[in-house]
mmCIF file of C-alpha atoms in Angstrom:
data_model
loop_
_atom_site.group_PDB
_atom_site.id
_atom_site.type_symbol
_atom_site.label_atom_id
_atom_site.label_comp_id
_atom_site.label_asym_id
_atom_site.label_seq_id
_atom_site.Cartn_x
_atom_site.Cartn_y
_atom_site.Cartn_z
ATOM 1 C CA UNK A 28 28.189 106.556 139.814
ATOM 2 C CA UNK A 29 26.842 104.992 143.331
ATOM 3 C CA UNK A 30 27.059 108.579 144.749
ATOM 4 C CA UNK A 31 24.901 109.985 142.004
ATOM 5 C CA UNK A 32 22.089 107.267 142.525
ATOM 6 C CA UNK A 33 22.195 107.283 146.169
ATOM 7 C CA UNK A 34 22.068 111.203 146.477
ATOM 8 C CA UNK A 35 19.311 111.319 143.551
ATOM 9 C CA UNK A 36 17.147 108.556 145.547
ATOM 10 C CA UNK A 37 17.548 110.671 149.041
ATOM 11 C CA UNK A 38 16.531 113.786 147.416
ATOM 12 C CA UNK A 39 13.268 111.777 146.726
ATOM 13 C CA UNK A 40 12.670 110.335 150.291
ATOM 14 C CA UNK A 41 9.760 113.358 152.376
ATOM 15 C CA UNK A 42 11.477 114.611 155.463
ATOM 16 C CA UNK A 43 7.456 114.467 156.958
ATOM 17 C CA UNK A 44 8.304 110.975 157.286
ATOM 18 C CA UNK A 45 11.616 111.967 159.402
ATOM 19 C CA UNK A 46 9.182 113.928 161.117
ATOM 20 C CA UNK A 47 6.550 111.628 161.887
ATOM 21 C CA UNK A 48 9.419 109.142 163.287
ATOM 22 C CA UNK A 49 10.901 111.694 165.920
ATOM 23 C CA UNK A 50 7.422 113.087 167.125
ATOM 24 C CA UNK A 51 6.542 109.191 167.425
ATOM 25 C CA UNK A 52 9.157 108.818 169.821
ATOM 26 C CA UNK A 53 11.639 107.356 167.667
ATOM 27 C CA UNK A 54 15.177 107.394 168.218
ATOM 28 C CA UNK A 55 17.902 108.427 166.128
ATOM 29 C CA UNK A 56 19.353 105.032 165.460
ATOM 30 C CA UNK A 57 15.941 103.413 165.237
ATOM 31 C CA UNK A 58 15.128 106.162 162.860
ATOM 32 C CA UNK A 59 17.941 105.055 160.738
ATOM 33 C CA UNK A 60 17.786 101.600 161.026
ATOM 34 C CA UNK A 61 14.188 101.157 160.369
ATOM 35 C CA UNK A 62 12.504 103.954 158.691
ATOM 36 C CA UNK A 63 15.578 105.439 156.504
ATOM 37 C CA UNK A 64 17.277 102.147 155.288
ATOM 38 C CA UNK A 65 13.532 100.634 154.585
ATOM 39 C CA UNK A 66 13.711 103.016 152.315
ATOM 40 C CA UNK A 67 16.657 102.968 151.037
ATOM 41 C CA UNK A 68 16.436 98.763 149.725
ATOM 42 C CA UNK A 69 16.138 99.593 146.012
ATOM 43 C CA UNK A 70 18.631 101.513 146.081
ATOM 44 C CA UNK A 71 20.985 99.684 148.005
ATOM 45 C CA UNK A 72 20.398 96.459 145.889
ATOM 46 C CA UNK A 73 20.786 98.312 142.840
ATOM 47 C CA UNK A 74 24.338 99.278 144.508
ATOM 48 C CA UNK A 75 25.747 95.632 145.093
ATOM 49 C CA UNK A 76 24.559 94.495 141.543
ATOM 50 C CA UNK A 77 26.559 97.703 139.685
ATOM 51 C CA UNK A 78 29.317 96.558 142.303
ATOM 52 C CA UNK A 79 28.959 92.824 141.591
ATOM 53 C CA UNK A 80 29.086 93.532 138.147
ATOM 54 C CA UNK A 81 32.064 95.686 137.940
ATOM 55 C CA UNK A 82 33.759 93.486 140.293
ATOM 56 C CA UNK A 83 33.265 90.435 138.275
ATOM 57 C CA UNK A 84 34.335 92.355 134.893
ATOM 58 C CA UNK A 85 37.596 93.958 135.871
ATOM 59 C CA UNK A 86 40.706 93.130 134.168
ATOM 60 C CA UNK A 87 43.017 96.019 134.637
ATOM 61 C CA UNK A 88 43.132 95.579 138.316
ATOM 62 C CA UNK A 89 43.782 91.606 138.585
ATOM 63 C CA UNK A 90 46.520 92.522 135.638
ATOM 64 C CA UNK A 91 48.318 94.450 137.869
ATOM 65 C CA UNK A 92 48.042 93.533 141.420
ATOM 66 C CA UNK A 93 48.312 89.250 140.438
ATOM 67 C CA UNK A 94 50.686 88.701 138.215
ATOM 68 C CA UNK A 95 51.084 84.800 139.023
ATOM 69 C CA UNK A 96 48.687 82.384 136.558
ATOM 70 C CA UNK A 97 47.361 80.725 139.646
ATOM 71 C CA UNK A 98 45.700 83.794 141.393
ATOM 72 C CA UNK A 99 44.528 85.098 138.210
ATOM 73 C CA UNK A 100 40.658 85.659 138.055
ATOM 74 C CA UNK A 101 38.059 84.363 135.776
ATOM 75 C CA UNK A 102 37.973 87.556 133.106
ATOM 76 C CA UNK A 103 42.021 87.660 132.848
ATOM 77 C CA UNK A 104 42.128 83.945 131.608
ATOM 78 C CA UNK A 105 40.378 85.156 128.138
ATOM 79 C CA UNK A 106 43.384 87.507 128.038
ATOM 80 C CA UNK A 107 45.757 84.031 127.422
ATOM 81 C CA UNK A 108 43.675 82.535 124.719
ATOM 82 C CA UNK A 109 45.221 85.132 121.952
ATOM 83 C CA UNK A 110 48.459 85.009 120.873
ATOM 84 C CA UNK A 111 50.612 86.314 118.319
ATOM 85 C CA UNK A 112 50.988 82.863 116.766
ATOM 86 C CA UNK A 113 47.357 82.183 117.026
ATOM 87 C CA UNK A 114 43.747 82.132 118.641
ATOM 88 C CA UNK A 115 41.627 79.125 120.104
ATOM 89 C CA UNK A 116 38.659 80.553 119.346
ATOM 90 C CA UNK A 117 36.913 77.426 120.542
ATOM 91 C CA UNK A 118 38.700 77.666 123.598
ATOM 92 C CA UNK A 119 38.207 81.366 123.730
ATOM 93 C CA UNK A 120 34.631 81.229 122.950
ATOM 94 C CA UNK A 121 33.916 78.440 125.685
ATOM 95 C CA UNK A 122 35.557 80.446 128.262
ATOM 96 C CA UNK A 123 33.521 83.656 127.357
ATOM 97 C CA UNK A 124 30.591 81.744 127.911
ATOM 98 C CA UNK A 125 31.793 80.408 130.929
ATOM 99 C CA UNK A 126 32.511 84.146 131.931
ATOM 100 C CA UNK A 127 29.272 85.826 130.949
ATOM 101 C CA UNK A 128 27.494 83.028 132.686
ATOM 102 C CA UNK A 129 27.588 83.884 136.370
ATOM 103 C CA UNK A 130 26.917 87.726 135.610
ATOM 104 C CA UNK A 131 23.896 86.992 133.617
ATOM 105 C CA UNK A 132 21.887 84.253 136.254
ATOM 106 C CA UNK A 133 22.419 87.252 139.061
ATOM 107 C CA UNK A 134 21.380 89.644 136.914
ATOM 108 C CA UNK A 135 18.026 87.572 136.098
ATOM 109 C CA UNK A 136 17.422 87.296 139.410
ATOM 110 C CA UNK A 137 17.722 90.913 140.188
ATOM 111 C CA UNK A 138 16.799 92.317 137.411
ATOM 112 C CA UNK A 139 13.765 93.595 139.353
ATOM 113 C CA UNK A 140 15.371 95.141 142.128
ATOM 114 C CA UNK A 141 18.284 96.674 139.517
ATOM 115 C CA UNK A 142 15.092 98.744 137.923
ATOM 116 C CA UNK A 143 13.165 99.245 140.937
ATOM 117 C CA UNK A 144 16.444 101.437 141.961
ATOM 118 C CA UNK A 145 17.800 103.083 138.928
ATOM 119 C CA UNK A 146 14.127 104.622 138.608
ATOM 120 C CA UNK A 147 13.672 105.400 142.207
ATOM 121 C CA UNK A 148 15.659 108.198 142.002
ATOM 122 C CA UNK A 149 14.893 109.646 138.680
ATOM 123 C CA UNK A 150 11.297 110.523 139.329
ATOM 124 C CA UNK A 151 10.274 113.380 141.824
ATOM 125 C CA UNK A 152 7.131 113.808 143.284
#
């Protein structure tokens, strides 16, 4: 999904500002590292949130690569609440909350940035 955004927001950037940067006197790297990556913020913030996110939310990979209780990651511990003898829904509950807690706070304060870069690339002009 990252390579679709990224390649939809660089179709978007003008080469005339390439351009302007090289007749300028601007090197390659400096090019890069100051006039294409400027760019390229929404975009890239908009990248580590989706990543954060998904990160934070996986449970088929922490299933299979830590099996021990100890290394186990936040998400997998709602996993141990049901049983087949019962549920601790207040247990269950609490630790949802406790879960959807960190992932909500980051995305309030990026929310702006999130939007700023899922639009970037969708409008041409």
């Amino acid at each position: 999904m990252l390579v679709f955004l990224f390649s939809g927001f660089i179709k978007t950037v003008p080469k005339e500002i390439d351009e302007s940067a090289m007749i300028e006197g601007c090197g390659v790297f400096r090019l890069f590292f100051q006039v294409i990556l400027s760019q390229l913020k929404p975009i890239i913030a908009t990248g580590a949130i989706l990543t954060f996110m998904g990160t934070w939310n996986d449970f088929i990979g922490p299933l299979i690569y830590l099996p021990e209780s100890s290394q186990q990651t936040l998400p997998m511990t709602i996993y141990h609440f049901n049983s087949m003898y019962g549920t601790q829904w207040e247990l269950l509950f609490a630790d949802l909350i406790i879960c959807a807690l960190p992932v909500l706070i980051f995305y309030m304060f990026a929310q702006k940035h999130l939007i700023a870069g899922m639009t970037a690339g969708a409008v041409k002009g």
